[in-house]
Tab-separated table of C-alpha atoms and ligand atoms in Angstrom:
chain	number	residue	atom	x	y	z
A	1	MET	CA	-8.071	13.463	20.687
A	2	VAL	CA	-9.337	10.019	20.942
A	3	ASP	CA	-8.712	7.318	23.620
A	4	THR	CA	-7.136	4.664	21.381
A	5	ARG	CA	-7.604	1.032	22.314
A	6	ILE	CA	-4.847	-1.269	21.376
A	7	TYR	CA	-5.791	-4.973	20.625
A	8	LYS	CA	-3.723	-7.991	20.179
A	9	VAL	CA	-4.659	-10.673	17.713
A	10	THR	CA	-5.731	-12.959	20.543
A	11	ASP	CA	-8.053	-10.232	21.889
A	12	LEU	CA	-10.326	-10.659	18.815
A	13	ASP	CA	-12.060	-13.641	20.287
A	14	LYS	CA	-13.483	-11.715	23.382
A	15	ASN	CA	-16.926	-10.697	23.279
A	16	ASP	CA	-16.264	-7.234	24.654
A	17	VAL	CA	-13.650	-6.566	22.118
A	18	GLN	CA	-15.866	-7.752	19.162
A	19	ALA	CA	-18.675	-5.535	20.545
A	20	ASP	CA	-16.247	-2.532	20.499
A	21	ILE	CA	-15.073	-3.245	16.981
A	22	LYS	CA	-18.744	-3.509	15.751
A	23	ASN	CA	-19.769	-0.379	17.505
A	24	ILE	CA	-16.817	1.708	16.428
A	25	VAL	CA	-17.305	0.633	12.566
A	26	ARG	CA	-21.024	1.064	12.805
A	27	SER	CA	-20.931	4.488	14.501
A	28	GLY	CA	-18.834	6.090	11.796
A	29	LYS	CA	-15.477	5.817	13.559
A	30	ASN	CA	-12.071	4.413	12.433
A	31	ILE	CA	-10.202	1.105	13.232
A	32	ILE	CA	-6.600	0.340	12.020
A	33	PHE	CA	-6.103	-3.399	11.279
A	34	PRO	CA	-3.552	-5.520	9.434
A	35	THR	CA	-4.092	-6.887	5.981
A	36	GLU	CA	-1.822	-9.014	3.859
A	37	THR	CA	-0.508	-6.084	1.965
A	38	VAL	CA	-0.201	-3.171	4.371
A	39	TYR	CA	-2.130	-1.900	7.469
A	40	GLY	CA	-5.410	-0.267	6.521
A	41	ILE	CA	-7.407	2.518	8.204
A	42	GLY	CA	-10.996	1.171	8.079
A	43	ALA	CA	-14.488	2.764	8.249
A	44	SER	CA	-17.807	1.403	7.297
A	45	ALA	CA	-18.179	2.028	3.568
A	46	LEU	CA	-21.810	2.875	4.236
A	47	SER	CA	-20.930	5.628	6.788
A	48	GLU	CA	-20.397	9.003	5.239
A	49	LYS	CA	-18.950	10.173	8.665
A	50	GLY	CA	-16.515	7.279	9.085
A	51	VAL	CA	-15.288	7.760	5.445
A	52	GLN	CA	-14.879	11.450	5.651
A	53	ASN	CA	-12.898	10.934	8.857
A	54	ILE	CA	-10.507	8.679	6.897
A	55	TYR	CA	-9.806	11.331	4.495
A	56	LYS	CA	-9.323	13.978	7.222
A	57	VAL	CA	-6.997	11.869	9.434
A	58	LYS	CA	-5.009	10.680	6.526
A	59	GLY	CA	-4.871	13.954	4.675
A	60	ARG	CA	-5.981	12.235	1.723
A	61	PRO	CA	-7.273	14.323	-1.333
A	62	SER	CA	-11.020	13.775	-1.692
A	63	ASP	CA	-10.868	12.788	-5.325
A	64	ASN	CA	-8.544	9.753	-4.509
A	65	PRO	CA	-11.266	7.037	-4.132
A	66	LEU	CA	-11.203	4.184	-1.684
A	67	ILE	CA	-11.286	0.389	-1.865
A	68	MET	CA	-14.326	-1.398	-0.400
A	69	HIS	CA	-13.240	-4.462	1.363
A	70	PHE	CA	-15.510	-7.590	1.880
A	71	SER	CA	-14.948	-10.609	4.108
A	72	ASP	CA	-16.689	-12.908	1.682
A	73	ILE	CA	-17.221	-12.923	-2.111
A	74	GLY	CA	-21.062	-13.481	-2.009
A	75	SER	CA	-22.125	-9.887	-0.901
A	76	ILE	CA	-20.298	-7.925	-3.517
A	77	HIS	CA	-23.122	-8.388	-5.971
A	78	ASP	CA	-25.223	-5.921	-4.008
A	79	TYR	CA	-22.670	-3.166	-4.957
A	80	ILE	CA	-21.386	-3.825	-8.425
A	81	HIS	CA	-22.143	-5.149	-11.941
A	82	ILE	CA	-19.713	-7.845	-13.411
A	83	ASP	CA	-19.678	-6.977	-16.828
A	84	GLN	CA	-17.018	-9.370	-18.071
A	85	SER	CA	-16.823	-13.066	-18.190
A	86	TYR	CA	-13.127	-13.284	-17.417
A	87	VAL	CA	-13.841	-11.728	-13.916
A	88	LYS	CA	-15.158	-15.043	-12.711
A	89	LYS	CA	-11.858	-16.783	-13.439
A	90	LEU	CA	-9.824	-13.981	-11.866
A	91	ILE	CA	-12.037	-14.214	-8.698
A	92	GLU	CA	-11.507	-17.950	-8.439
A	93	ALA	CA	-7.630	-17.461	-9.010
A	94	PHE	CA	-6.840	-14.420	-6.822
A	95	TRP	CA	-9.628	-13.825	-4.216
A	96	PRO	CA	-9.260	-13.671	-1.349
A	97	GLY	CA	-5.913	-11.928	-1.858
A	98	PRO	CA	-4.018	-8.871	-2.755
A	99	LEU	CA	-5.853	-8.076	-6.083
A	100	THR	CA	-8.345	-5.129	-6.235
A	101	MET	CA	-10.725	-4.889	-9.138
A	102	VAL	CA	-12.632	-1.882	-10.352
A	103	PHE	CA	-16.166	-2.490	-11.351
A	104	ARG	CA	-19.228	-0.490	-12.660
A	105	ARG	CA	-20.936	0.399	-9.383
A	106	LYS	CA	-24.485	0.333	-8.483
A	107	PRO	CA	-26.253	3.476	-7.065
A	108	VAL	CA	-25.999	2.156	-3.463
A	109	VAL	CA	-22.307	2.826	-3.388
A	110	PRO	CA	-21.850	6.236	-1.697
A	111	ASN	CA	-20.336	8.950	-3.740
A	112	THR	CA	-17.986	9.724	-0.913
A	113	ILE	CA	-15.825	6.694	-1.469
A	114	THR	CA	-15.713	6.808	-5.128
A	115	GLY	CA	-14.559	10.526	-5.672
A	116	GLY	CA	-17.488	11.039	-7.990
A	117	LEU	CA	-16.507	8.071	-10.395
A	118	ASP	CA	-19.177	5.643	-11.819
A	119	THR	CA	-16.907	2.821	-10.861
A	120	VAL	CA	-15.789	1.328	-7.453
A	121	ALA	CA	-12.734	-0.821	-6.423
A	122	ILE	CA	-13.431	-3.960	-4.486
A	123	ARG	CA	-11.008	-6.396	-2.715
A	124	VAL	CA	-11.626	-9.380	-0.619
A	125	PRO	CA	-8.374	-9.631	1.633
A	126	SER	CA	-6.953	-12.942	2.629
A	127	HIS	CA	-5.471	-11.854	5.945
A	128	PRO	CA	-7.509	-13.767	8.870
A	129	ILE	CA	-7.504	-10.494	10.927
A	130	ALA	CA	-8.779	-8.425	8.135
A	131	GLN	CA	-11.350	-10.835	7.378
A	132	LYS	CA	-12.585	-11.189	10.939
A	133	VAL	CA	-12.789	-7.324	11.439
A	134	ILE	CA	-14.931	-6.952	8.372
A	135	ALA	CA	-17.047	-9.949	9.352
A	136	ILE	CA	-17.552	-8.520	12.774
A	137	ALA	CA	-18.595	-5.099	11.460
A	138	GLY	CA	-21.054	-6.864	9.186
A	139	VAL	CA	-20.655	-4.113	6.394
A	140	PRO	CA	-18.104	-3.308	3.644
A	141	VAL	CA	-15.189	-1.607	4.948
A	142	CYS	CA	-13.110	1.041	3.274
A	143	ALA	CA	-9.419	0.679	4.284
A	144	PRO	CA	-6.880	2.764	2.520
A	145	SER	CA	-3.389	2.314	3.677
A	146	ALA	CA	-2.908	3.541	7.353
A	147	ASN	CA	-0.274	6.438	6.716
A	148	ILE	CA	-0.447	10.154	6.259
A	149	SER	CA	-1.072	10.706	2.514
A	150	GLY	CA	1.993	11.088	0.489
A	151	THR	CA	4.269	9.272	3.089
A	152	PRO	CA	5.385	5.330	2.981
A	153	SER	CA	2.550	3.014	3.908
A	154	SER	CA	2.702	1.164	7.285
A	155	THR	CA	3.792	-2.435	7.354
A	156	LEU	CA	4.393	-2.502	11.190
A	157	PHE	CA	2.320	-1.910	14.181
A	158	GLU	CA	4.919	0.646	15.501
A	159	HIS	CA	4.684	2.720	12.388
A	160	VAL	CA	0.806	2.769	12.643
A	161	TYR	CA	1.022	3.715	16.226
A	162	ALA	CA	3.392	6.584	15.582
A	163	ASP	CA	1.102	8.152	12.929
A	164	PHE	CA	-2.424	7.416	14.472
A	165	ASN	CA	-2.385	6.870	18.240
A	166	LYS	CA	-4.965	9.286	19.745
A	167	LYS	CA	-6.366	9.863	16.309
A	168	VAL	CA	-8.353	6.534	15.735
A	169	ASP	CA	-10.514	4.435	18.222
A	170	ILE	CA	-8.837	1.123	17.750
A	171	ILE	CA	-5.661	-0.219	16.410
A	172	ILE	CA	-5.152	-4.050	15.956
A	173	ASP	CA	-1.402	-5.122	16.458
A	174	GLY	CA	-0.882	-7.845	13.826
A	175	GLY	CA	2.934	-7.603	13.594
A	176	LYS	CA	4.673	-7.299	10.295
A	177	SER	CA	2.707	-7.322	6.989
A	178	ASP	CA	3.314	-10.315	4.875
A	179	VAL	CA	3.556	-8.747	1.509
A	180	GLY	CA	4.416	-5.206	2.436
A	181	LEU	CA	3.116	-3.525	-0.800
A	182	GLU	CA	-0.318	-2.387	-1.633
A	183	SER	CA	-2.657	-4.481	-3.840
A	184	THR	CA	-2.714	-4.655	-7.523
A	185	VAL	CA	-5.584	-2.567	-9.005
A	186	LEU	CA	-7.046	-4.075	-12.124
A	187	ASP	CA	-9.794	-2.264	-14.159
A	188	VAL	CA	-12.311	-5.046	-15.114
A	189	THR	CA	-14.891	-2.954	-16.755
A	190	GLY	CA	-13.647	-3.420	-20.320
A	191	ASP	CA	-13.018	-6.251	-22.813
A	192	VAL	CA	-9.584	-6.299	-21.675
A	193	PRO	CA	-8.456	-5.829	-18.000
A	194	VAL	CA	-6.022	-2.944	-17.295
A	195	ILE	CA	-3.475	-2.761	-14.685
A	196	LEU	CA	-3.923	0.654	-12.837
A	197	ARG	CA	-1.418	0.036	-10.102
A	198	PRO	CA	1.034	-2.925	-10.200
A	199	GLY	CA	1.265	-5.282	-7.283
A	200	ILE	CA	2.598	-8.809	-6.360
A	201	ILE	CA	-0.455	-10.255	-8.360
A	202	THR	CA	1.750	-9.481	-11.584
A	203	LYS	CA	0.677	-9.055	-15.074
A	204	ALA	CA	2.046	-12.529	-15.907
A	205	MET	CA	0.018	-14.066	-13.289
A	206	ILE	CA	-3.119	-12.393	-14.590
A	207	LYS	CA	-2.177	-13.392	-18.140
A	208	SER	CA	-1.886	-16.970	-16.989
A	209	ILE	CA	-5.688	-16.753	-16.198
A	210	THR	CA	-7.001	-14.537	-18.953
A	211	PRO	CA	-4.774	-14.127	-21.982
A	212	HIS	CA	-4.990	-10.296	-22.508
A	213	VAL	CA	-4.010	-7.779	-20.031
A	214	ASP	CA	-3.020	-4.184	-20.571
A	215	MET	CA	-0.856	-1.837	-18.494
A	216	SER	CA	-2.292	1.613	-17.781
A	217	GLU	CA	-0.785	4.365	-20.062
A	218	ALA	CA	-0.503	6.476	-17.013
A	219	LEU	CA	1.900	3.885	-15.572
A	220	GLN	CA	4.159	4.859	-18.604
A	221	GLY	CA	3.535	8.531	-17.702
A	222	THR	CA	1.691	9.527	-20.969
A	223	GLU	CA	-1.898	9.927	-20.082
A	224	VAL	CA	-4.339	11.506	-17.474
A	225	PRO	CA	-4.526	8.896	-14.681
A	226	LYS	CA	-7.589	6.755	-14.788
A	227	SER	CA	-6.988	5.729	-11.197
A	228	PRO	CA	-6.995	9.053	-9.504
A	229	GLY	CA	-4.418	8.128	-6.723
A	230	MET	CA	-1.672	7.723	-9.339
A	231	LYS	CA	-1.268	11.528	-9.890
A	232	TYR	CA	-0.389	12.257	-6.160
A	233	LYS	CA	3.036	12.180	-4.449
A	234	HIS	CA	3.362	8.710	-2.837
A	235	TYR	CA	5.391	6.618	-0.325
A	236	ALA	CA	7.915	9.606	0.080
A	237	PRO	CA	10.224	9.712	3.031
A	238	SER	CA	11.170	13.117	4.504
A	239	GLY	CA	14.862	12.652	3.444
A	240	LYS	CA	15.848	13.371	-0.184
A	241	LEU	CA	15.765	9.976	-1.874
A	242	THR	CA	17.839	9.151	-4.921
A	243	ILE	CA	18.010	5.772	-6.696
A	244	VAL	CA	21.441	4.876	-8.002
A	245	GLU	CA	21.812	2.253	-10.795
A	246	GLY	CA	24.534	0.949	-12.841
A	247	GLU	CA	27.973	-0.703	-12.629
A	248	LYS	CA	29.615	1.938	-10.205
A	249	VAL	CA	26.967	2.120	-7.715
A	250	THR	CA	29.267	1.654	-4.670
A	251	ASP	CA	31.870	4.186	-5.739
A	252	TYR	CA	29.257	6.823	-6.757
A	253	ILE	CA	27.412	6.409	-3.338
A	254	ASN	CA	30.549	6.409	-1.359
A	255	ASP	CA	31.628	9.598	-3.154
A	256	GLN	CA	28.231	11.272	-2.400
A	257	ILE	CA	28.556	10.241	1.323
A	258	LYS	CA	31.733	12.230	1.571
A	259	LYS	CA	30.402	15.160	-0.273
A	260	GLN	CA	27.145	15.359	1.866
A	261	HIS	CA	29.159	14.963	5.063
A	262	GLN	CA	31.145	17.980	4.293
A	263	SER	CA	27.992	19.885	4.342
A	264	ASN	CA	26.936	18.297	7.588
A	265	LYS	CA	24.128	16.187	6.133
A	266	LYS	CA	23.044	12.845	7.565
A	267	VAL	CA	23.264	10.297	4.810
A	268	GLY	CA	21.503	6.838	4.639
A	269	VAL	CA	21.854	4.032	2.170
A	270	ILE	CA	19.479	1.256	1.309
A	271	ALA	CA	21.082	-1.695	-0.168
A	272	THR	CA	20.880	-5.464	-0.557
A	273	ALA	CA	22.834	-7.788	1.865
A	274	ASN	CA	25.763	-8.251	-0.633
A	275	LEU	CA	26.313	-4.475	-0.951
A	276	ALA	CA	25.359	-3.175	2.422
A	277	LYS	CA	28.741	-3.691	4.021
A	278	ARG	CA	30.520	-1.436	1.475
A	279	PHE	CA	29.004	1.729	2.685
A	280	ASP	CA	30.421	3.722	5.625
A	281	THR	CA	27.836	6.244	6.662
A	282	ASP	CA	25.337	7.269	9.445
A	283	TYR	CA	22.854	4.622	8.637
A	284	VAL	CA	22.772	1.583	6.303
A	285	PHE	CA	19.578	-0.343	5.892
A	286	ASN	CA	20.033	-4.012	4.674
A	287	ILE	CA	16.864	-4.762	2.850
A	288	GLY	CA	17.559	-8.445	2.287
A	289	GLU	CA	19.453	-10.827	0.029
A	290	SER	CA	19.246	-9.816	-3.609
A	291	PHE	CA	17.679	-12.913	-4.654
A	292	ASP	CA	14.899	-12.795	-2.271
A	293	GLU	CA	12.467	-10.283	-3.788
A	294	ALA	CA	9.694	-11.144	-1.445
A	295	ILE	CA	11.619	-10.028	1.580
A	296	ILE	CA	12.866	-6.853	-0.213
A	297	ALA	CA	9.058	-5.980	-0.998
A	298	SER	CA	8.132	-6.515	2.627
A	299	ASN	CA	10.986	-4.363	3.954
A	300	LEU	CA	10.746	-1.378	1.481
A	301	TYR	CA	8.432	0.684	3.584
A	302	ILE	CA	10.339	-0.228	6.680
A	303	ALA	CA	13.470	1.081	5.207
A	304	LEU	CA	11.936	4.360	4.103
A	305	ARG	CA	10.412	4.990	7.502
A	306	THR	CA	13.440	3.960	9.450
A	307	MET	CA	15.447	6.525	7.534
A	308	ASP	CA	12.903	9.263	8.740
A	309	GLN	CA	13.026	7.864	12.310
A	310	MET	CA	16.857	8.155	12.045
A	311	GLN	CA	16.338	11.768	10.724
A	312	ILE	CA	18.379	10.965	7.703
A	313	ASP	CA	18.633	14.108	5.477
A	314	VAL	CA	19.850	12.339	2.126
A	315	ILE	CA	19.133	8.746	1.180
A	316	TYR	CA	20.664	6.598	-1.592
A	317	SER	CA	18.997	3.349	-2.638
A	318	VAL	CA	20.360	0.802	-5.119
A	319	SER	CA	17.581	-0.537	-7.406
A	320	PHE	CA	15.847	-3.791	-7.032
A	321	HIS	CA	14.726	-4.861	-10.711
A	322	GLN	CA	15.350	-8.440	-10.219
A	323	GLY	CA	12.841	-11.287	-9.864
A	324	ARG	CA	9.005	-11.605	-10.107
A	325	TYR	CA	8.424	-8.490	-7.883
A	326	GLY	CA	11.110	-6.320	-9.256
A	327	GLU	CA	8.522	-4.283	-11.281
A	328	VAL	CA	6.221	-3.555	-8.445
A	329	ILE	CA	9.069	-2.792	-6.012
A	330	MET	CA	10.652	-0.304	-8.471
A	331	ASN	CA	7.184	1.205	-9.200
A	332	ARG	CA	6.903	2.141	-5.482
A	333	LEU	CA	10.561	3.263	-5.117
A	334	TYR	CA	10.480	5.416	-8.151
A	335	LYS	CA	7.587	7.276	-6.819
A	336	ALA	CA	9.156	7.471	-3.307
A	337	ALA	CA	12.063	9.094	-4.957
A	338	ASN	CA	10.037	11.331	-7.179
A	339	HIS	CA	11.687	9.645	-10.077
A	340	ARG	CA	15.128	10.891	-9.094
A	341	VAL	CA	17.415	8.288	-10.527
A	342	VAL	CA	21.174	8.548	-11.299
A	343	LYS	CA	22.826	6.171	-13.774
A	344	VAL	CA	26.489	5.545	-13.288
B	1	LIG	P1	-5.186	2.785	-1.149
B	1	LIG	O1	-6.522	2.632	-0.495
B	1	LIG	O2	-4.329	3.810	-0.581
B	1	LIG	O3	-4.535	1.516	-1.377
B	1	LIG	O4	-5.337	3.372	-2.588
B	1	LIG	C1	-6.419	2.960	-3.540
B	1	LIG	C2	-6.021	2.946	-4.950
B	1	LIG	O5	-7.048	2.453	-5.712
B	1	LIG	C3	-5.700	4.395	-5.412
B	1	LIG	O6	-4.714	4.440	-6.365
B	1	LIG	C4	-6.944	4.697	-6.113
B	1	LIG	O7	-6.834	5.801	-7.064
B	1	LIG	C5	-7.440	3.428	-6.812
B	1	LIG	N1	-8.821	3.423	-6.839
B	1	LIG	C6	-9.887	3.330	-5.976
B	1	LIG	N2	-11.077	3.339	-6.604
B	1	LIG	C7	-10.873	3.526	-7.993
B	1	LIG	C8	-11.623	3.548	-9.010
B	1	LIG	N3	-13.001	3.448	-9.030
B	1	LIG	N4	-11.082	3.610	-10.209
B	1	LIG	C9	-9.755	3.612	-10.503
B	1	LIG	N5	-8.918	3.461	-9.285
B	1	LIG	C10	-9.469	3.368	-8.232
B	2	LIG	MG1	-2.230	4.445	0.137
């Protein structure tokens, strides 16, 4: 058990807090901090002990590599080879921000974080607290999502606290994450960049900078994943989640609610504001207006985690295909539901 220190954003200007952060990261311990995507659990990328502790407290499979985070773009060159000319344009367009790029690595990058691959994933987050923590640490920081592996990522301080109090040395309370979904992961080792994990930096946005972009075959479910993380269970709540799509969503879900109640199950529904009022059940999570996909994205993991807090046994969610972020929201939701989809 660890004596966890909780810091507010305003504490980060204090000398003793900065010294604590630097010491913790440099001595191979862990710190949880907000980023613009989700909360990250951080360790020095150069500390085998710190990195191994991340795998341990998260319960993360050791072949699922970590992203190295930098506070400024200049220092990435010590760690990677930039092979493609389009990368410069992508860096100018999207860094700092929620885009992770996979490069050929230099030998200095420890094997512990790459899962034995000859590539490494790099991101420069835009969140001021994330930047500050990494700058204070003075080393690149690995920071996978701060959640127990397989469960929904954390986008609220309360969720991080519930999972990691007494397990990490420092947690920084940065309120609600802005984006609410993990970064886009883009392989930039080849002639054409390949999206390994969708995010709110969308294919269309990348295409507007460099004309050719591919989607990983694995995202279409036909190939051995190039991004090792894609083969594992992800984002799943404890309750059994089913996505319901089609014209008769309301009737179908209300029928199911009645049936599940007969067998004494607690039933939850995740729906947009226009539909939420139509369900009469134990708990309904109003995820936001159907036209506001940024809000839906930022509420998705909160919805899934709230279902667990309410000890819901069976969860039905409508789908959220609409708008610019529809694809990434549904990528996460399908995984959370283990691809259980009912068309009605
Ligand atoms: P997380 O840190 O939880 O956001 O997950 C990081 C994601 O990036 C996982 O899906 C990893 O499989 C992926 N990733 C990290 N490093 C690499 C790499 N070198 N090549 C391909 N995918 C990677
Ligand atoms: Mg994760």
